[in-house]
Structure formats: structure tokens, C-alpha cells
PDB file of C-alpha atoms and ligand atoms in Angstrom:
ATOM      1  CA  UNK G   1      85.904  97.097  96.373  1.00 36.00           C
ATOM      2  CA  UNK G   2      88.069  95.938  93.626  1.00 40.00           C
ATOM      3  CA  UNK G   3      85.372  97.116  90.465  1.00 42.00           C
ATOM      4  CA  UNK G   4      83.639 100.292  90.474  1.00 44.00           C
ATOM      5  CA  UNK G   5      81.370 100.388  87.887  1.00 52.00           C
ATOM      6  CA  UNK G   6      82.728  97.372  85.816  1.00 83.00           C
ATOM      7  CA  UNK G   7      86.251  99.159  86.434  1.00 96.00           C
ATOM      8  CA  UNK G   8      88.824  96.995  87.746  1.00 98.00           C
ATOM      9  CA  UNK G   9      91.712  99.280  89.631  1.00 98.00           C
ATOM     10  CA  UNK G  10      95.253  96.929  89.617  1.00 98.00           C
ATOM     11  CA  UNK G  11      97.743  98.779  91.687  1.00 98.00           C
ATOM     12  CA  UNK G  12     101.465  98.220  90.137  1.00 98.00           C
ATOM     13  CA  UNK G  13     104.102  97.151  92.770  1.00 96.00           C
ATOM     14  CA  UNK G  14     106.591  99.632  90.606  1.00 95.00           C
ATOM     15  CA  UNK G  15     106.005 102.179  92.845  1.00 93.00           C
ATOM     16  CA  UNK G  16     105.553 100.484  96.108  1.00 96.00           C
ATOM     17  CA  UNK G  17     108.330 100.026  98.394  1.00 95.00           C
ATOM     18  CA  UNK G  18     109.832  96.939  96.594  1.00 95.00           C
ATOM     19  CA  UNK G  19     112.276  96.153  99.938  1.00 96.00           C
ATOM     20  CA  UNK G  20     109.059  96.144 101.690  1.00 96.00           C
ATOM     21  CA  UNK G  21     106.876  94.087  99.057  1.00 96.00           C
ATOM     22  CA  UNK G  22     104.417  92.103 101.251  1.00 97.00           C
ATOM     23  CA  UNK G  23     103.314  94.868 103.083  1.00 97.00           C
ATOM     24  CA  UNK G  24     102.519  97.810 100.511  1.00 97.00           C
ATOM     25  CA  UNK G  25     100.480  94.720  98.547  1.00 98.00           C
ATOM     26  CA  UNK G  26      98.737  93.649 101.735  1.00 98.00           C
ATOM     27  CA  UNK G  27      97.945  97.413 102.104  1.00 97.00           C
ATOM     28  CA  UNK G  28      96.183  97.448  98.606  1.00 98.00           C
ATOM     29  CA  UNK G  29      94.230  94.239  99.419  1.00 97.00           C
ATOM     30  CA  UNK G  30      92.886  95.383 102.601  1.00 97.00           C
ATOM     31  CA  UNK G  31      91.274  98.802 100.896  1.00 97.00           C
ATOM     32  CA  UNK G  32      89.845  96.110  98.905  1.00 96.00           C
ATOM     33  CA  UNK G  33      92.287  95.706  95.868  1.00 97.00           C
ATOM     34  CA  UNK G  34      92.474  92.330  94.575  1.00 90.00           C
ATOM     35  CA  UNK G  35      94.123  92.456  91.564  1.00 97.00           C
ATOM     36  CA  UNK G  36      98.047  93.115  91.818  1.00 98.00           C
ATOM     37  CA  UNK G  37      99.812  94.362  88.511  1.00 98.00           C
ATOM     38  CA  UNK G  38     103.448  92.873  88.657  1.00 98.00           C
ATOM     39  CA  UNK G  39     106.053  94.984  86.485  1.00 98.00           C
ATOM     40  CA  UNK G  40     108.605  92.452  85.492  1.00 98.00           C
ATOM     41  CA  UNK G  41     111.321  94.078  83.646  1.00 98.00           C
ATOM     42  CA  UNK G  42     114.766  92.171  82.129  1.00 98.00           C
ATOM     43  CA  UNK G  43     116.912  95.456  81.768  1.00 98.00           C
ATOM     44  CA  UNK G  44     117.193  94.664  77.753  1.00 98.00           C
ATOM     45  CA  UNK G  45     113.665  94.950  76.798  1.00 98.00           C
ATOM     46  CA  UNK G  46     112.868  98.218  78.836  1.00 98.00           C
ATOM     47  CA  UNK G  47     116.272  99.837  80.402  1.00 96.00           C
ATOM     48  CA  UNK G  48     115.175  98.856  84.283  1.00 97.00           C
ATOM     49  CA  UNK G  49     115.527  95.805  86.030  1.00 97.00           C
ATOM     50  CA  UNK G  50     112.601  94.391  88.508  1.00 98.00           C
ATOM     51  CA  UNK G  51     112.363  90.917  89.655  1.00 98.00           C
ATOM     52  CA  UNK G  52     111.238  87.477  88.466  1.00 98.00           C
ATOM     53  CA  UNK G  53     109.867  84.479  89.499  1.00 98.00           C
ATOM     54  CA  UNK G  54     111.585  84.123  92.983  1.00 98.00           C
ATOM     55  CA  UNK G  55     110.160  87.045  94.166  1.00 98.00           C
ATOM     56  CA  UNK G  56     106.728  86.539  92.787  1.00 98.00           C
ATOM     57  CA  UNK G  57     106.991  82.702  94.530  1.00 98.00           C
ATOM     58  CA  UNK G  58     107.872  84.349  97.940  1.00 98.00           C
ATOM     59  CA  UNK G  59     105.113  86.673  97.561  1.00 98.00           C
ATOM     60  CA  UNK G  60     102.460  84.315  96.572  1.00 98.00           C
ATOM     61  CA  UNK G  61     103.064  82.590  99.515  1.00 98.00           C
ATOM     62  CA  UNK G  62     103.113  85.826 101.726  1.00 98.00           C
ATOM     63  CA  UNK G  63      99.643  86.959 100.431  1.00 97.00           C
ATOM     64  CA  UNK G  64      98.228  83.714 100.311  1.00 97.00           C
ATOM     65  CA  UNK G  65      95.476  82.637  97.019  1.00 97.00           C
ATOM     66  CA  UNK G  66      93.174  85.565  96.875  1.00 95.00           C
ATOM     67  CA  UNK G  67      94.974  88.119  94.900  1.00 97.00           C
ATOM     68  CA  UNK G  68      95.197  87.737  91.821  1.00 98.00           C
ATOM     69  CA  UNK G  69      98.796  88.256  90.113  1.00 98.00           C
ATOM     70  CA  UNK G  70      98.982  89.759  86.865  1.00 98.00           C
ATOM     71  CA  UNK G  71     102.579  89.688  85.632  1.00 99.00           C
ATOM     72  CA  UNK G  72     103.411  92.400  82.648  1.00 98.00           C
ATOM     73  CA  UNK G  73     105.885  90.685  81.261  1.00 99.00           C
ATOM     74  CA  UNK G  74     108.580  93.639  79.840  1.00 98.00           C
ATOM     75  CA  UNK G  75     110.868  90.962  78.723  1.00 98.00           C
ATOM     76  CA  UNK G  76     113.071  89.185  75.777  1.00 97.00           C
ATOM     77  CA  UNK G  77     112.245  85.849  75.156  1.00 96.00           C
ATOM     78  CA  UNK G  78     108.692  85.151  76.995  1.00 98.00           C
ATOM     79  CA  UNK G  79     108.532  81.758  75.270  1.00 98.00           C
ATOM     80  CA  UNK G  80     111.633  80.482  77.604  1.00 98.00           C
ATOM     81  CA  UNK G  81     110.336  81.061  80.723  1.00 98.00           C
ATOM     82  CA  UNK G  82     106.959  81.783  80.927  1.00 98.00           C
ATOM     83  CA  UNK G  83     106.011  78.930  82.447  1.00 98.00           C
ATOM     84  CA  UNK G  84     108.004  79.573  85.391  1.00 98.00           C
ATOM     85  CA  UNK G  85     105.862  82.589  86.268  1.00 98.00           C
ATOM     86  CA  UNK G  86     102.546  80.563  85.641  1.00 98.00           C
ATOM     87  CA  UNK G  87     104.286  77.872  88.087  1.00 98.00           C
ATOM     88  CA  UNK G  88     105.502  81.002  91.079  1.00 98.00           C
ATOM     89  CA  UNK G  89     101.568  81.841  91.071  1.00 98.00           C
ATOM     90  CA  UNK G  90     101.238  84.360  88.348  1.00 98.00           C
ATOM     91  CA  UNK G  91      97.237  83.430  87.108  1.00 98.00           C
ATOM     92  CA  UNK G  92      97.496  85.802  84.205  1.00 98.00           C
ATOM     93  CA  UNK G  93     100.983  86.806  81.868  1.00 99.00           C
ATOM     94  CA  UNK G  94     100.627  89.866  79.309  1.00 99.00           C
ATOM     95  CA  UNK G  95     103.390  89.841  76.952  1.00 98.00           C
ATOM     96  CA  UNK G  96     104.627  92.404  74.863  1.00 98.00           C
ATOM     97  CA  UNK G  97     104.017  92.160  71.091  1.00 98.00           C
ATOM     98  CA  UNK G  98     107.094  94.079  69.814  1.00 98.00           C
ATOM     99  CA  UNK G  99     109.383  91.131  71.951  1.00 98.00           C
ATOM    100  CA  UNK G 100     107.823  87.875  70.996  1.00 98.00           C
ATOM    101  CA  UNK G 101     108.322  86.073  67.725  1.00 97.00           C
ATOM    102  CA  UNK G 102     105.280  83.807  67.127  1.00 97.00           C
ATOM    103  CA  UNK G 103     102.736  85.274  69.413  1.00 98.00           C
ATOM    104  CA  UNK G 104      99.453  82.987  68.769  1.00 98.00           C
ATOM    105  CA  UNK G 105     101.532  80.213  69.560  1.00 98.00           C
ATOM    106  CA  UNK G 106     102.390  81.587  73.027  1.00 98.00           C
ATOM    107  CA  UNK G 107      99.189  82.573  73.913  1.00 98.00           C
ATOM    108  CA  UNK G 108      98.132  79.271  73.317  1.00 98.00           C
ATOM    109  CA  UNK G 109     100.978  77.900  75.479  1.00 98.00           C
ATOM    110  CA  UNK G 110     100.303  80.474  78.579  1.00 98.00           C
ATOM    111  CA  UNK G 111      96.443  79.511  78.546  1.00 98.00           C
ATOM    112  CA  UNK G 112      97.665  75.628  77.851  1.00 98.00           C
ATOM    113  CA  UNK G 113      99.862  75.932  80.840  1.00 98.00           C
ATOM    114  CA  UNK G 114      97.525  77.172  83.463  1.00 98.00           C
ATOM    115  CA  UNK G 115      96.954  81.321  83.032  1.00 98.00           C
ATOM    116  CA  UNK G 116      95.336  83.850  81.017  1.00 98.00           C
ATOM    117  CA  UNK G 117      96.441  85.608  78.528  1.00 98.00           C
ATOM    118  CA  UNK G 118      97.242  88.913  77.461  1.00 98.00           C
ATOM    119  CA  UNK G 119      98.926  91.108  74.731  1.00 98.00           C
ATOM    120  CA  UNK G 120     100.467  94.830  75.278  1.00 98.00           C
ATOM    121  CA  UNK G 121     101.019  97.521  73.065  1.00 98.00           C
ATOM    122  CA  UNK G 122     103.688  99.879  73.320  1.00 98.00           C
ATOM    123  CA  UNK G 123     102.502 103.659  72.483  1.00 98.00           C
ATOM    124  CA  UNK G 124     103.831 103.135  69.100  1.00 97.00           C
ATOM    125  CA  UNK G 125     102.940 100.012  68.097  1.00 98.00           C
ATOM    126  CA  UNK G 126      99.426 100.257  65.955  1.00 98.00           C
ATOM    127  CA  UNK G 127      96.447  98.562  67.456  1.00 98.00           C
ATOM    128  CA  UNK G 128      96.025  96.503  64.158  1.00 97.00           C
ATOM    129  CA  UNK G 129      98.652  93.915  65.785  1.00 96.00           C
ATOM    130  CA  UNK G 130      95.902  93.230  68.595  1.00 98.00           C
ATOM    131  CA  UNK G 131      92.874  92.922  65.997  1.00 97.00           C
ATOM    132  CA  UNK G 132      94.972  90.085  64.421  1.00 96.00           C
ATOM    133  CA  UNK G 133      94.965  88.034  68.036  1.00 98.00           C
ATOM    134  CA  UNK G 134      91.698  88.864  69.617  1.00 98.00           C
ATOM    135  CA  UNK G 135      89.935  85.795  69.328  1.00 97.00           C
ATOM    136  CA  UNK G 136      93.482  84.447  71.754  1.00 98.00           C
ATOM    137  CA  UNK G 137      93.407  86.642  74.298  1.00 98.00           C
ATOM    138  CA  UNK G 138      91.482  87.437  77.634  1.00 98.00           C
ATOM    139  CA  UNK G 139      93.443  91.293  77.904  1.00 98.00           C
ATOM    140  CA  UNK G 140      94.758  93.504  75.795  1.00 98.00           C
ATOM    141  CA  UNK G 141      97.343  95.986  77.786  1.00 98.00           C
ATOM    142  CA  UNK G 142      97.643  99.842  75.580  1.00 98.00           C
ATOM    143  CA  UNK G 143     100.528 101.449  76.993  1.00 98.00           C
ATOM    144  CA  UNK G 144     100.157 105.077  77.846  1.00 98.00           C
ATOM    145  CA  UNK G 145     103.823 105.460  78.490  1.00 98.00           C
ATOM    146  CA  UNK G 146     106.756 104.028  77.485  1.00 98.00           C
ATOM    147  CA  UNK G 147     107.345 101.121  79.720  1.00 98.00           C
ATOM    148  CA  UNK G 148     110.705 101.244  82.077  1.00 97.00           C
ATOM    149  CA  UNK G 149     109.574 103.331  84.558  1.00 97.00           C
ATOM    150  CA  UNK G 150     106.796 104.588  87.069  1.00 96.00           C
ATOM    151  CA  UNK G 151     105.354 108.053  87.215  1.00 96.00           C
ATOM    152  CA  UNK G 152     105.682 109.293  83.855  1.00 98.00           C
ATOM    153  CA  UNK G 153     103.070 111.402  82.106  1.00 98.00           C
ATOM    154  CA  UNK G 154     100.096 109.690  80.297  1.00 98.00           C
ATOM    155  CA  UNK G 155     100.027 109.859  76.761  1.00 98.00           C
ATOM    156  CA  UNK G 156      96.898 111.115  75.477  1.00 97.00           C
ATOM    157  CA  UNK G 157      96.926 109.584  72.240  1.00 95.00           C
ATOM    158  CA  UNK G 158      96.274 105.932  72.595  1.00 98.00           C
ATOM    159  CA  UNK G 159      92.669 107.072  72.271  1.00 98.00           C
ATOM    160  CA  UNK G 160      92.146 106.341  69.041  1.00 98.00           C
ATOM    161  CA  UNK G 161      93.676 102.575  69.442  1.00 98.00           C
ATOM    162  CA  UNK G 162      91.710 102.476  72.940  1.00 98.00           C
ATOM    163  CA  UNK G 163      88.491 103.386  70.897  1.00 98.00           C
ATOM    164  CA  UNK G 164      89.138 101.036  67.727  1.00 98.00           C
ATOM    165  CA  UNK G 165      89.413  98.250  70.108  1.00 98.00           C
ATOM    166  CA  UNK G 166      86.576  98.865  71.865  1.00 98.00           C
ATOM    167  CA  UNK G 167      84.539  98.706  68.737  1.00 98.00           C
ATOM    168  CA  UNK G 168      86.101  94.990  67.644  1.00 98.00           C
ATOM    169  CA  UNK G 169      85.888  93.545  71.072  1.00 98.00           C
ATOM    170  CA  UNK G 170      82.079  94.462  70.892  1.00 98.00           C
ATOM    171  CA  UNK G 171      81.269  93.030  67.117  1.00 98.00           C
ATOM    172  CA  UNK G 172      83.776  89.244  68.882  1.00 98.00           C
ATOM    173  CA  UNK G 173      81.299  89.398  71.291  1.00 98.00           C
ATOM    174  CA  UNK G 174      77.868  90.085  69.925  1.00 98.00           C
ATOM    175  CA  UNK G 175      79.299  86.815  67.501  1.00 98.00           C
ATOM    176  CA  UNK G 176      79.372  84.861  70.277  1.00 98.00           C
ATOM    177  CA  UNK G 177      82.977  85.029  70.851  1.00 97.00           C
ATOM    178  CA  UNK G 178      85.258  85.946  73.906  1.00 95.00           C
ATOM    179  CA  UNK G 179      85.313  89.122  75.870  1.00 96.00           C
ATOM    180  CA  UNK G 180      88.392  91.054  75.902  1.00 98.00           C
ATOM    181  CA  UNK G 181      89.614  93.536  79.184  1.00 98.00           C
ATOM    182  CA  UNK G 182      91.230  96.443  77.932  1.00 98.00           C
ATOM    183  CA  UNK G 183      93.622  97.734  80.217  1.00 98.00           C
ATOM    184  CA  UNK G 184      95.433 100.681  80.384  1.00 98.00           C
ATOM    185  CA  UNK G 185      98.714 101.408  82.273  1.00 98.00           C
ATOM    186  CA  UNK G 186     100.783 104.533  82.834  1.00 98.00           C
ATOM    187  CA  UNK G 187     100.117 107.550  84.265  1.00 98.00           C
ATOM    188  CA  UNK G 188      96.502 106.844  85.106  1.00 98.00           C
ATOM    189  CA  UNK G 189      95.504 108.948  88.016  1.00 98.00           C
ATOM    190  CA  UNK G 190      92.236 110.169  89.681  1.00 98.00           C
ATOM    191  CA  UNK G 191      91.609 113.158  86.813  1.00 98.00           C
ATOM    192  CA  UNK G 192      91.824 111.010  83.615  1.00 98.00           C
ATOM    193  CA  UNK G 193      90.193 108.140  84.793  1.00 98.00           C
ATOM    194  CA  UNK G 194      86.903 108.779  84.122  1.00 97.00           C
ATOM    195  CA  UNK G 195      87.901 109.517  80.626  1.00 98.00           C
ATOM    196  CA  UNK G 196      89.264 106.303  80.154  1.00 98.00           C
ATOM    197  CA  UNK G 197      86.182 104.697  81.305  1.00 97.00           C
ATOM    198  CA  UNK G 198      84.207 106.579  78.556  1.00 97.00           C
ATOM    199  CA  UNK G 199      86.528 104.852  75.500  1.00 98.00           C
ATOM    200  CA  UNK G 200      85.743 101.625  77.309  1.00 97.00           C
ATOM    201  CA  UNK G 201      88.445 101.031  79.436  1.00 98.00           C
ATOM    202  CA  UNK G 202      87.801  98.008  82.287  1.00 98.00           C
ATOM    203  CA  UNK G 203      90.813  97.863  84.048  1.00 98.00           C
ATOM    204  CA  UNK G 204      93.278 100.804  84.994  1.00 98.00           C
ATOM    205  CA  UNK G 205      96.761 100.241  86.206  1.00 98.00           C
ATOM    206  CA  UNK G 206      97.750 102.453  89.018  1.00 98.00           C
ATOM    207  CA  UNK G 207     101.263 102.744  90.164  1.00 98.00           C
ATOM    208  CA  UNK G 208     102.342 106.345  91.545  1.00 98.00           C
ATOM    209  CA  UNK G 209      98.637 107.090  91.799  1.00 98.00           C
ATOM    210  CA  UNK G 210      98.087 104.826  94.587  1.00 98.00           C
ATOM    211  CA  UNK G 211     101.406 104.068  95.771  1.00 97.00           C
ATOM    212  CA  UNK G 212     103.234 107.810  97.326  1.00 95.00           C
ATOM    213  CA  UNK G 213     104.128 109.802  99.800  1.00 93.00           C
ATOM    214  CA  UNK G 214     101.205 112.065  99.881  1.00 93.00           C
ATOM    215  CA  UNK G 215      98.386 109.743 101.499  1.00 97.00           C
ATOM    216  CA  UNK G 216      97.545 106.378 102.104  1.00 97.00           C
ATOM    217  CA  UNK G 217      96.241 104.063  99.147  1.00 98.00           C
ATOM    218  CA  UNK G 218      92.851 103.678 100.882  1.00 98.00           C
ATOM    219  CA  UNK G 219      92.374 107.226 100.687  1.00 98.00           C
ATOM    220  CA  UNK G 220      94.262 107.402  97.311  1.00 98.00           C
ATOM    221  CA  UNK G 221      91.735 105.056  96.244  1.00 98.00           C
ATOM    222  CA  UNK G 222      88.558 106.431  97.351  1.00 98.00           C
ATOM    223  CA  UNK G 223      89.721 109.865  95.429  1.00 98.00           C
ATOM    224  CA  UNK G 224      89.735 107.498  92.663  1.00 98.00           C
ATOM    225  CA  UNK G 225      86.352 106.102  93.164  1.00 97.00           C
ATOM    226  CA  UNK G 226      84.927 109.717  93.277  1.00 97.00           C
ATOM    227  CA  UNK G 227      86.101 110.146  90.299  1.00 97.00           C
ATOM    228  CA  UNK G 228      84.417 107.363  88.844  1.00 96.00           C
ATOM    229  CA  UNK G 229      81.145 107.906  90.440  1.00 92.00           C
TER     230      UNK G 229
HETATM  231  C1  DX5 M   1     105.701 101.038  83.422  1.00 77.06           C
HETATM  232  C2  DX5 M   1     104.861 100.038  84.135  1.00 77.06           C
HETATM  233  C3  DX5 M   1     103.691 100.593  84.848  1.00 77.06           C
HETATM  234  C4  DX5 M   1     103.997 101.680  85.819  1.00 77.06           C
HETATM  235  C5  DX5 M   1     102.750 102.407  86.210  1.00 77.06           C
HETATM  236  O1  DX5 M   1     106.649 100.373  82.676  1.00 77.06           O
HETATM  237  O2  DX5 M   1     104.381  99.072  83.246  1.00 77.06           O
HETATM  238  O3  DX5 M   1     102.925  99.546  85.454  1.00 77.06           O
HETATM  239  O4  DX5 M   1     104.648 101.222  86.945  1.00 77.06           O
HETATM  240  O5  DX5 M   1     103.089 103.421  87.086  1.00 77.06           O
HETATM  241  P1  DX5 M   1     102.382 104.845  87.051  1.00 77.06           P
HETATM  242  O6  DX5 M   1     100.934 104.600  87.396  1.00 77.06           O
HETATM  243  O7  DX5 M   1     103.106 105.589  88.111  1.00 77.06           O
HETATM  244  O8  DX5 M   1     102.568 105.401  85.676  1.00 77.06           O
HETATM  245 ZN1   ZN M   2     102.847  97.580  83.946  1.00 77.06          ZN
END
């Protein structure tokens, strides 16, 4: 199972054996994970360097048209080439607020050009510069680290942007307009999940909590699930 009471559980590739992609991500979708959260990072955005389209090309094709790829995109310059990541297989692109210059234009481009669209928010960045796009976007992404790396501590305070969001997705669509996913990414583990859930939270992404040394991520994941049943 991929949703647990309406949550949706992405596991991030970060933290997986990235010599060894296909595998660790055909691990995740066989304890029934269908969503796969793909950190793509330019090393001048965020000081680390991932991989880009080849990479996501080669493993669209290893894992076939059931997962679904959902590219955070911690990059410069989104409006060059995000097309190229809608055309490796990516079916939904998040890009970062505090790196694009006209961002309702792009998100009209990404959804023009074949994907959905989301927004992130870096821990500082106030959650009035999602209100402003809501109607635009299918996700909005609240950091609860600063993005770069895997396994850092959560940040407790995007509660109040988690909460405030919550409340305008809700009045967009009790006027008829689009729902929203929140998602929340960085060190969201099996003991502050359920918390998460409670601000309305719909889809956690999981990197070192699913993706480690100390078990397998089916049983990683059904610790999770306990915790949100
Ligand atoms: C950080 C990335 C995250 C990260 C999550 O820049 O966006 O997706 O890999 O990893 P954990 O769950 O270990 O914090
Ligand atoms: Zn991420």
C-alpha cells in the first residue's frame, strides 16, 4: 500500500544506493510504494550534486510506467530545462520558489507540457509565497530541512506554514477550486509522522527513514504504518 489513511509515503532515492538505483526503487515498489521522490540537485542551488535527466530516462525505462516520478527540482534555472525531465518520464516537477523568476508562468508551462505541478518552500521562505499560486498548483512541497542533503533533523517549525496552508487549500476547495497535496520532506520518520498527519499533511517524503542500514524498507515501512494507524 502506497496511502494509509489518505497518506501518501514517497521514498527519496537520496538515500538509496544511487550506484545501485534500479534495485533500491524496485525494492520500494514491491512493499507497495508507488510514488518515487527524485532529489535532483545542480551543486549551485543546494551545495550537492545528484543527477538529471539521463539518469531519470534510464530509470524510467528500468521500472517500467507504474511508478510515478516526482522530480524535486533543487535547481537554477527550471525554465531551461524542465521540459527535458517531463520528456525522461518525470509525471510531476516541484520547483523551488526562491530559484525561479516568474513562477505562474512555469507552472503553466510544466502542466502545458505534460506534468503536474508543484511549488517548494525552503524553511525560511514564508508560506504567503504559496497562497499567491494555489489556484496553479497540484503540490505544495514545505521543507523541513534545508535541502542539500539526506538525514538531517526535522525542523519543527514549519507548523505554523503547514497549518496556514491547510486552512487555504480547504476554503480553494469548498469554492469549487483545485485540491492541493501538501507534502513534507526532511527528516520525516516513523515518530513524527503522525503529527504531520494531524496539520494535514498527505504526502511524506522519506529518505533515511526508509532507505538504511538497520532493516529492510518493507519492514521500515510497516513501522511507519503503525504509526499511522
Ligand atoms: C533533501 C531532500 C530530501 C531528503 C530526505 O534536500 O530534498 O528528499 O533526501 O531525506 P531524509 O528523509 O533522510 O531527510
Ligand atoms: Zn526532496
Amino acid at each position: 500500500m502506497s496511502m494509509r489513511d489518505d497518506m501518501i509515503i514517497a521514498p527519496s532515492v537520496l538515500t538509496a544506493n544511487l550506484a545501485d538505483l534500479s534495485t533500491d526503487c524496485k525494492e520500494a515498489m514491491e512493499a507497495g510504494l508507488d510514488w518515487l521522490h527524485l532529489d535532483v540537485m545542480d551543486g549551485n542551488f543546494v551545495p550537492n550534486l545528484t543527477f538529471g535527466p539521463p539518469v531519470i530516462r534510464s530509470l524510467r525505462k528500468a521500472l517500467g510506467p507504474d511508478a510515478v516520478f516526482d522530480a524535486h527540482l533543487m535547481i537554477e534555472n527550471a525554465e531551461a530545462c524542465f521540459q527535458d525531465y517531463i520528456d525522461a518520464g518525470c509525471n510531476h516537477l516541484s520547483v523551488h520558489v526562491e530559484a525561479v523568476k516568474h513562477l505562474h508562468r512555469l507552472l503553466g508551462a510544466i502542466r502545458e507540457g505534460g506534468a503536474t505541478a508543484g511549488i517548494v518552500l525552503n524553511p525560511a521562505t514564508p508560506v504567503e509565497a504559496a497562497l499567491e499560486v494555489l489556484s496553479e498548483v497540484d503540490l505544495v512541497l514545505i521543507m523541513s530541512v534545508n535541502p542539500g542533503f539526506g538525514g538531517q533533523s526535522f525542523i519543527p517549525n514549519v507548523e505554523h506554514k503547514i497549518r496556514r496552508l491547510t486552512e487555504a487549500i480547504n476554503e480553494q476547495v469548498a469554492a469549487g477550486g483545485r485540491p492541493v497535496q501538501i507534502q513534507v520532506d526532511g527528516g520525516v520518520k516513523a515518530h513524527n509522522i503522525a503529527m504531520l498527519r494531524d496539520w494535514g499533511v498527505t504526502n511524506c517524503v522519506v529518505g533515511s527513514g526508509l532507505f538504511n542500514d538497520r532493516a529492510s524498507v518493507a519492514d521500515n515501512l510497516t513501522e511507519i504504518h503503525q504509526a499511522l494507524n
